[in-house]
mmCIF file of C-alpha atoms in Angstrom:
data_model
loop_
_atom_site.group_PDB
_atom_site.id
_atom_site.type_symbol
_atom_site.label_atom_id
_atom_site.label_comp_id
_atom_site.label_asym_id
_atom_site.label_seq_id
_atom_site.Cartn_x
_atom_site.Cartn_y
_atom_site.Cartn_z
ATOM 1 C CA UNK A 1 60.335 125.774 69.176
ATOM 2 C CA UNK A 2 62.538 122.650 69.071
ATOM 3 C CA UNK A 3 65.059 123.783 71.688
ATOM 4 C CA UNK A 4 64.336 121.981 74.966
ATOM 5 C CA UNK A 5 67.738 122.679 76.570
ATOM 6 C CA UNK A 6 66.519 125.906 78.203
ATOM 7 C CA UNK A 7 62.924 124.848 78.660
ATOM 8 C CA UNK A 8 61.699 127.256 75.963
ATOM 9 C CA UNK A 9 60.721 124.684 73.337
ATOM 10 C CA UNK A 10 57.220 123.443 72.572
ATOM 11 C CA UNK A 11 56.911 119.933 73.971
ATOM 12 C CA UNK A 12 54.300 118.823 71.435
ATOM 13 C CA UNK A 13 56.748 119.644 68.636
ATOM 14 C CA UNK A 14 60.078 118.176 69.711
ATOM 15 C CA UNK A 15 58.404 115.000 71.015
ATOM 16 C CA UNK A 16 56.627 114.493 67.681
ATOM 17 C CA UNK A 17 59.568 114.956 65.313
ATOM 18 C CA UNK A 18 63.006 116.509 65.107
ATOM 19 C CA UNK A 19 63.671 119.903 63.528
ATOM 20 C CA UNK A 20 65.536 118.305 60.615
ATOM 21 C CA UNK A 21 62.635 115.924 59.985
ATOM 22 C CA UNK A 22 60.205 118.852 59.946
ATOM 23 C CA UNK A 23 62.349 120.765 57.451
ATOM 24 C CA UNK A 24 62.697 117.680 55.261
ATOM 25 C CA UNK A 25 58.894 117.256 55.102
ATOM 26 C CA UNK A 26 58.490 120.959 54.383
ATOM 27 C CA UNK A 27 60.898 120.764 51.428
ATOM 28 C CA UNK A 28 59.086 117.748 49.989
ATOM 29 C CA UNK A 29 55.558 119.085 50.498
ATOM 30 C CA UNK A 30 53.487 119.124 47.274
ATOM 31 C CA UNK A 31 49.772 119.528 46.660
ATOM 32 C CA UNK A 32 49.212 118.001 43.217
ATOM 33 C CA UNK A 33 50.591 115.547 40.703
ATOM 34 C CA UNK A 34 53.847 117.084 39.523
ATOM 35 C CA UNK A 35 53.911 114.913 36.374
ATOM 36 C CA UNK A 36 50.707 116.471 34.966
ATOM 37 C CA UNK A 37 51.249 119.964 36.347
ATOM 38 C CA UNK A 38 52.654 121.535 33.188
ATOM 39 C CA UNK A 39 49.635 120.394 31.178
ATOM 40 C CA UNK A 40 47.243 121.840 33.758
ATOM 41 C CA UNK A 41 49.238 125.073 34.021
ATOM 42 C CA UNK A 42 48.475 125.741 30.357
ATOM 43 C CA UNK A 43 44.833 126.197 31.430
ATOM 44 C CA UNK A 44 45.156 127.336 35.052
ATOM 45 C CA UNK A 45 47.785 129.539 36.728
ATOM 46 C CA UNK A 46 46.686 128.156 40.119
ATOM 47 C CA UNK A 47 47.084 124.526 39.020
ATOM 48 C CA UNK A 48 49.720 123.647 41.653
ATOM 49 C CA UNK A 49 47.296 124.464 44.493
ATOM 50 C CA UNK A 50 43.833 124.447 42.899
ATOM 51 C CA UNK A 51 42.513 121.143 44.247
ATOM 52 C CA UNK A 52 43.324 121.624 47.921
ATOM 53 C CA UNK A 53 42.268 125.296 47.877
ATOM 54 C CA UNK A 54 38.853 124.540 46.367
ATOM 55 C CA UNK A 55 38.351 121.663 48.812
ATOM 56 C CA UNK A 56 39.100 123.973 51.734
ATOM 57 C CA UNK A 57 36.791 126.732 50.461
ATOM 58 C CA UNK A 58 34.012 124.206 49.814
ATOM 59 C CA UNK A 59 34.251 122.999 53.420
ATOM 60 C CA UNK A 60 34.166 126.597 54.682
ATOM 61 C CA UNK A 61 30.930 127.188 52.754
ATOM 62 C CA UNK A 62 29.139 124.108 54.060
ATOM 63 C CA UNK A 63 30.442 123.835 57.641
ATOM 64 C CA UNK A 64 28.968 126.997 59.144
ATOM 65 C CA UNK A 65 26.174 129.465 58.459
ATOM 66 C CA UNK A 66 27.465 133.050 58.746
ATOM 67 C CA UNK A 67 25.781 135.888 60.623
ATOM 68 C CA UNK A 68 23.516 138.602 59.213
ATOM 69 C CA UNK A 69 26.333 141.059 58.433
ATOM 70 C CA UNK A 70 29.233 140.125 56.182
ATOM 71 C CA UNK A 71 32.097 142.086 54.656
ATOM 72 C CA UNK A 72 33.891 141.913 51.308
ATOM 73 C CA UNK A 73 37.194 143.784 51.229
ATOM 74 C CA UNK A 74 40.152 143.364 48.880
ATOM 75 C CA UNK A 75 42.716 144.077 51.587
ATOM 76 C CA UNK A 76 43.954 140.533 52.259
ATOM 77 C CA UNK A 77 47.574 140.410 51.104
ATOM 78 C CA UNK A 78 49.668 137.323 51.905
ATOM 79 C CA UNK A 79 53.326 138.380 52.030
ATOM 80 C CA UNK A 80 55.400 136.763 49.265
ATOM 81 C CA UNK A 81 58.470 137.924 47.342
ATOM 82 C CA UNK A 82 59.295 134.863 45.246
ATOM 83 C CA UNK A 83 58.643 134.313 41.551
ATOM 84 C CA UNK A 84 54.944 134.184 40.748
ATOM 85 C CA UNK A 85 52.966 135.405 37.738
ATOM 86 C CA UNK A 86 50.154 136.778 39.925
ATOM 87 C CA UNK A 87 52.192 138.429 42.667
ATOM 88 C CA UNK A 88 50.941 141.991 43.241
ATOM 89 C CA UNK A 89 52.433 145.200 44.620
ATOM 90 C CA UNK A 90 50.397 147.156 47.175
ATOM 91 C CA UNK A 91 52.421 150.061 48.651
ATOM 92 C CA UNK A 92 49.793 150.736 51.320
ATOM 93 C CA UNK A 93 50.430 147.334 52.913
ATOM 94 C CA UNK A 94 53.292 146.517 55.320
ATOM 95 C CA UNK A 95 54.421 143.571 53.165
ATOM 96 C CA UNK A 96 53.994 145.541 49.893
ATOM 97 C CA UNK A 97 54.516 142.413 47.737
ATOM 98 C CA UNK A 98 52.333 139.348 47.997
ATOM 99 C CA UNK A 99 49.389 137.264 46.852
ATOM 100 C CA UNK A 100 46.018 138.999 46.885
ATOM 101 C CA UNK A 101 43.043 137.061 48.198
ATOM 102 C CA UNK A 102 39.451 138.300 48.173
ATOM 103 C CA UNK A 103 37.382 137.161 51.150
ATOM 104 C CA UNK A 104 33.810 137.048 52.393
ATOM 105 C CA UNK A 105 33.917 137.185 56.205
ATOM 106 C CA UNK A 106 31.455 137.608 59.046
ATOM 107 C CA UNK A 107 31.508 140.887 60.955
ATOM 108 C CA UNK A 108 30.646 139.382 64.350
ATOM 109 C CA UNK A 109 32.966 136.357 64.585
ATOM 110 C CA UNK A 110 35.186 136.864 61.460
ATOM 111 C CA UNK A 111 34.425 133.456 59.956
ATOM 112 C CA UNK A 112 35.630 133.284 56.340
ATOM 113 C CA UNK A 113 32.803 131.868 54.212
ATOM 114 C CA UNK A 114 34.417 132.263 50.802
ATOM 115 C CA UNK A 115 37.890 132.978 49.392
ATOM 116 C CA UNK A 116 39.214 133.645 45.910
ATOM 117 C CA UNK A 117 42.848 134.056 44.867
ATOM 118 C CA UNK A 118 43.541 136.875 42.421
ATOM 119 C CA UNK A 119 45.530 135.283 39.572
ATOM 120 C CA UNK A 120 45.300 138.087 36.992
ATOM 121 C CA UNK A 121 44.394 137.053 33.438
ATOM 122 C CA UNK A 122 43.986 133.295 33.091
ATOM 123 C CA UNK A 123 44.780 131.350 29.862
ATOM 124 C CA UNK A 124 41.851 130.569 27.598
ATOM 125 C CA UNK A 125 39.874 127.722 29.114
ATOM 126 C CA UNK A 126 37.477 126.857 31.945
ATOM 127 C CA UNK A 127 39.326 129.026 34.505
ATOM 128 C CA UNK A 128 39.341 132.169 32.372
ATOM 129 C CA UNK A 129 36.777 134.161 34.349
ATOM 130 C CA UNK A 130 36.086 137.870 34.605
ATOM 131 C CA UNK A 131 37.969 139.899 37.230
ATOM 132 C CA UNK A 132 35.577 142.854 37.106
ATOM 133 C CA UNK A 133 34.367 144.050 40.502
ATOM 134 C CA UNK A 134 30.747 143.201 39.718
ATOM 135 C CA UNK A 135 31.466 139.607 38.679
ATOM 136 C CA UNK A 136 33.839 139.151 41.615
ATOM 137 C CA UNK A 137 31.238 140.295 44.147
ATOM 138 C CA UNK A 138 28.559 138.067 42.627
ATOM 139 C CA UNK A 139 30.885 135.044 42.831
ATOM 140 C CA UNK A 140 31.905 135.708 46.435
ATOM 141 C CA UNK A 141 28.337 136.085 47.732
ATOM 142 C CA UNK A 142 27.172 132.837 46.119
ATOM 143 C CA UNK A 143 27.226 130.866 49.442
ATOM 144 C CA UNK A 144 24.718 133.300 50.997
ATOM 145 C CA UNK A 145 22.632 133.990 47.889
ATOM 146 C CA UNK A 146 18.914 134.238 48.638
ATOM 147 C CA UNK A 147 19.302 134.525 52.430
ATOM 148 C CA UNK A 148 18.399 138.252 52.808
ATOM 149 C CA UNK A 149 21.675 138.993 54.603
ATOM 150 C CA UNK A 150 23.549 142.279 54.358
ATOM 151 C CA UNK A 151 26.933 142.718 52.678
ATOM 152 C CA UNK A 152 29.250 145.651 53.415
ATOM 153 C CA UNK A 153 31.558 146.792 50.594
ATOM 154 C CA UNK A 154 34.307 149.383 50.418
ATOM 155 C CA UNK A 155 34.442 152.011 47.682
ATOM 156 C CA UNK A 156 36.554 149.854 45.341
ATOM 157 C CA UNK A 157 33.625 147.453 44.913
ATOM 158 C CA UNK A 158 30.603 149.693 45.450
ATOM 159 C CA UNK A 159 28.426 150.962 42.624
ATOM 160 C CA UNK A 160 24.717 151.350 42.016
ATOM 161 C CA UNK A 161 24.562 148.482 39.438
ATOM 162 C CA UNK A 162 26.216 146.102 41.941
ATOM 163 C CA UNK A 163 23.808 147.186 44.674
ATOM 164 C CA UNK A 164 20.772 146.541 42.459
ATOM 165 C CA UNK A 165 22.078 143.177 41.220
ATOM 166 C CA UNK A 166 22.677 141.999 44.779
ATOM 167 C CA UNK A 167 19.141 142.939 45.756
ATOM 168 C CA UNK A 168 17.293 141.716 42.675
ATOM 169 C CA UNK A 169 19.314 138.638 41.675
ATOM 170 C CA UNK A 170 20.862 137.483 44.977
ATOM 171 C CA UNK A 171 18.234 138.752 47.470
ATOM 172 C CA UNK A 172 20.922 140.488 49.536
ATOM 173 C CA UNK A 173 21.037 144.031 50.889
ATOM 174 C CA UNK A 174 24.197 146.123 50.661
ATOM 175 C CA UNK A 175 25.840 149.036 52.472
ATOM 176 C CA UNK A 176 28.972 150.646 51.068
ATOM 177 C CA UNK A 177 30.913 153.828 50.523
ATOM 178 C CA UNK A 178 30.963 155.281 47.031
ATOM 179 C CA UNK A 179 33.743 157.000 45.107
ATOM 180 C CA UNK A 180 33.069 160.574 44.066
ATOM 181 C CA UNK A 181 33.883 159.938 40.392
ATOM 182 C CA UNK A 182 30.924 157.611 39.870
ATOM 183 C CA UNK A 183 28.545 158.961 37.255
ATOM 184 C CA UNK A 184 25.523 158.047 39.427
ATOM 185 C CA UNK A 185 26.479 160.737 41.978
ATOM 186 C CA UNK A 186 24.555 164.044 41.523
ATOM 187 C CA UNK A 187 26.727 167.210 41.534
ATOM 188 C CA UNK A 188 25.136 168.611 44.700
ATOM 189 C CA UNK A 189 26.294 165.511 46.638
ATOM 190 C CA UNK A 190 29.974 166.252 45.965
ATOM 191 C CA UNK A 191 32.266 168.171 48.392
ATOM 192 C CA UNK A 192 31.523 171.878 48.625
ATOM 193 C CA UNK A 193 32.988 174.495 50.955
ATOM 194 C CA UNK A 194 29.548 176.106 51.321
ATOM 195 C CA UNK A 195 28.006 173.022 52.913
ATOM 196 C CA UNK A 196 27.298 173.058 56.644
ATOM 197 C CA UNK A 197 29.658 171.009 58.802
ATOM 198 C CA UNK A 198 28.147 167.666 60.030
ATOM 199 C CA UNK A 199 25.224 168.025 57.629
ATOM 200 C CA UNK A 200 23.786 165.293 55.395
ATOM 201 C CA UNK A 201 21.985 165.163 52.056
ATOM 202 C CA UNK A 202 19.860 162.145 51.160
ATOM 203 C CA UNK A 203 18.762 160.896 47.767
ATOM 204 C CA UNK A 204 16.168 158.199 47.209
ATOM 205 C CA UNK A 205 15.200 155.931 44.375
ATOM 206 C CA UNK A 206 13.473 152.570 44.312
ATOM 207 C CA UNK A 207 15.191 150.197 46.789
ATOM 208 C CA UNK A 208 18.316 152.386 47.059
ATOM 209 C CA UNK A 209 19.365 155.329 49.257
ATOM 210 C CA UNK A 210 22.321 157.663 48.713
ATOM 211 C CA UNK A 211 23.747 159.907 51.424
ATOM 212 C CA UNK A 212 26.428 162.605 51.414
ATOM 213 C CA UNK A 213 27.804 163.424 54.871
ATOM 214 C CA UNK A 214 30.160 166.354 55.626
ATOM 215 C CA UNK A 215 32.655 165.324 58.379
ATOM 216 C CA UNK A 216 35.033 168.247 57.618
ATOM 217 C CA UNK A 217 35.005 171.398 55.558
ATOM 218 C CA UNK A 218 35.440 170.701 51.830
ATOM 219 C CA UNK A 219 34.991 166.979 52.502
ATOM 220 C CA UNK A 220 32.111 164.618 51.806
ATOM 221 C CA UNK A 221 31.579 160.920 52.550
ATOM 222 C CA UNK A 222 29.298 159.204 50.048
ATOM 223 C CA UNK A 223 27.492 155.988 50.933
ATOM 224 C CA UNK A 224 24.678 153.986 49.395
ATOM 225 C CA UNK A 225 22.415 151.396 50.944
ATOM 226 C CA UNK A 226 19.694 149.026 49.800
ATOM 227 C CA UNK A 227 19.038 148.177 53.446
ATOM 228 C CA UNK A 228 17.822 151.637 54.544
ATOM 229 C CA UNK A 229 14.969 153.657 53.051
ATOM 230 C CA UNK A 230 14.851 156.786 55.241
ATOM 231 C CA UNK A 231 16.922 159.794 56.310
ATOM 232 C CA UNK A 232 17.501 158.603 59.880
ATOM 233 C CA UNK A 233 20.283 160.145 61.976
ATOM 234 C CA UNK A 234 21.893 157.933 64.614
ATOM 235 C CA UNK A 235 21.141 159.669 67.956
ATOM 236 C CA UNK A 236 24.149 158.193 69.812
ATOM 237 C CA UNK A 237 26.552 160.185 67.597
ATOM 238 C CA UNK A 238 25.457 163.430 69.293
ATOM 239 C CA UNK A 239 26.710 166.620 67.654
ATOM 240 C CA UNK A 240 28.322 164.640 64.812
ATOM 241 C CA UNK A 241 24.800 163.803 63.533
ATOM 242 C CA UNK A 242 25.970 160.806 61.532
ATOM 243 C CA UNK A 243 23.360 159.097 59.339
ATOM 244 C CA UNK A 244 22.395 155.530 60.224
ATOM 245 C CA UNK A 245 23.800 154.388 56.868
ATOM 246 C CA UNK A 246 27.260 155.723 57.811
ATOM 247 C CA UNK A 247 27.217 154.182 61.304
ATOM 248 C CA UNK A 248 26.059 150.838 59.901
ATOM 249 C CA UNK A 249 28.984 150.879 57.467
ATOM 250 C CA UNK A 250 31.462 151.813 60.227
ATOM 251 C CA UNK A 251 30.198 149.004 62.472
ATOM 252 C CA UNK A 252 30.315 146.276 59.800
ATOM 253 C CA UNK A 253 33.286 147.137 57.564
ATOM 254 C CA UNK A 254 36.107 145.422 59.458
ATOM 255 C CA UNK A 255 35.380 141.685 59.039
ATOM 256 C CA UNK A 256 38.289 140.825 56.748
ATOM 257 C CA UNK A 257 40.661 143.259 58.502
ATOM 258 C CA UNK A 258 40.154 141.516 61.851
ATOM 259 C CA UNK A 259 40.439 138.119 60.131
ATOM 260 C CA UNK A 260 43.878 139.214 58.860
ATOM 261 C CA UNK A 261 44.870 140.353 62.337
ATOM 262 C CA UNK A 262 43.830 137.048 63.895
ATOM 263 C CA UNK A 263 45.756 135.120 61.233
ATOM 264 C CA UNK A 264 48.918 137.085 62.041
ATOM 265 C CA UNK A 265 48.490 136.606 65.794
ATOM 266 C CA UNK A 266 49.410 132.899 65.581
ATOM 267 C CA UNK A 267 50.922 132.728 62.116
ATOM 268 C CA UNK A 268 51.920 129.277 60.830
ATOM 269 C CA UNK A 269 53.836 130.701 57.849
ATOM 270 C CA UNK A 270 57.497 130.055 57.124
ATOM 271 C CA UNK A 271 59.684 131.871 54.628
ATOM 272 C CA UNK A 272 59.332 130.201 51.264
ATOM 273 C CA UNK A 273 60.003 130.911 47.600
ATOM 274 C CA UNK A 274 57.165 128.599 46.547
ATOM 275 C CA UNK A 275 53.902 130.477 46.206
ATOM 276 C CA UNK A 276 51.726 127.394 46.691
ATOM 277 C CA UNK A 277 53.415 126.728 50.053
ATOM 278 C CA UNK A 278 52.708 130.328 51.075
ATOM 279 C CA UNK A 279 49.037 129.838 50.167
ATOM 280 C CA UNK A 280 48.999 126.585 52.138
ATOM 281 C CA UNK A 281 50.202 128.400 55.271
ATOM 282 C CA UNK A 282 47.490 131.012 54.761
ATOM 283 C CA UNK A 283 44.855 128.286 54.425
ATOM 284 C CA UNK A 284 46.062 126.872 57.759
ATOM 285 C CA UNK A 285 45.732 130.318 59.354
ATOM 286 C CA UNK A 286 42.205 130.871 58.046
ATOM 287 C CA UNK A 287 41.241 127.317 58.982
ATOM 288 C CA UNK A 288 42.405 127.958 62.539
ATOM 289 C CA UNK A 289 40.244 131.086 62.819
ATOM 290 C CA UNK A 290 37.237 129.292 61.297
ATOM 291 C CA UNK A 291 37.716 126.368 63.676
ATOM 292 C CA UNK A 292 37.800 128.761 66.633
ATOM 293 C CA UNK A 293 34.552 130.362 65.434
ATOM 294 C CA UNK A 294 32.768 127.001 65.237
ATOM 295 C CA UNK A 295 34.052 125.823 68.637
ATOM 296 C CA UNK A 296 32.996 129.105 70.278
ATOM 297 C CA UNK A 297 29.548 128.892 68.698
ATOM 298 C CA UNK A 298 29.125 125.278 69.799
ATOM 299 C CA UNK A 299 30.061 126.108 73.389
ATOM 300 C CA UNK A 300 27.617 129.029 73.391
ATOM 301 C CA UNK A 301 24.792 126.750 72.224
ATOM 302 C CA UNK A 302 25.633 124.102 74.817
ATOM 303 C CA UNK A 303 25.611 126.684 77.616
ATOM 304 C CA UNK A 304 22.281 128.013 76.299
ATOM 305 C CA UNK A 305 20.822 124.498 76.455
ATOM 306 C CA UNK A 306 22.287 123.929 79.963
ATOM 307 C CA UNK A 307 24.224 120.876 78.748
#
């Protein structure tokens, strides 16, 4: 990016500063007062990056109103292999080792409305909060609480108690897949070789609908919804006869996944052994996507007003 001898460099970079100057600034980059860090670390594992991260998330919450459908998925893993007490191992991910971040993102434009870094068990103090799935979901949806929007969850988060709390306490509907080992699932909703292929079974209770769909023999997809209250089949699925609950989940489940993909498309990250610098690069990536969302929305409104 700094090589202008062959015409392949980026002019905005090598005219602004030299490569050595950039690397010097990168080595010296800090995000808090290093003299009081050890005292704050005794109460907060995220102390070295807490202030700037919370400022960024606060601006994300207040700068843009998200769309009707949002997604919470725990699949955001920022690659990192240095020393860190809350580094996690996820073998299903390409990076495998990294920092896990939970996100609330829009399904239509992938704007990230809320983020939370997973830091494992915090020391006793004001930052020692519960990491249970129910408490995590309730914290992430706080920016949209009371707005009657819909939230899509994967099976790691989904349960009937979470669905009812979102509806009753947060005034939000929910669509999500459900694991088969949940005690709320009736036995006749579980996989069975005798069930007809592409068939569905519906269960209803107050403000909540459960469906079991058979995509293959001896398989069953379980989903619950507080948004739907009928046994509707989506006609566009043809012979597959998929329930509307399943198609709604399929169409709204990818918000955070696409956000990750967009962050990697123009990644600002550099190799680093400092976890707070890795988080800073990720904040830049998410900020770039959020900025693009707001600019696109503004242009759409201006065209609509013929300005």
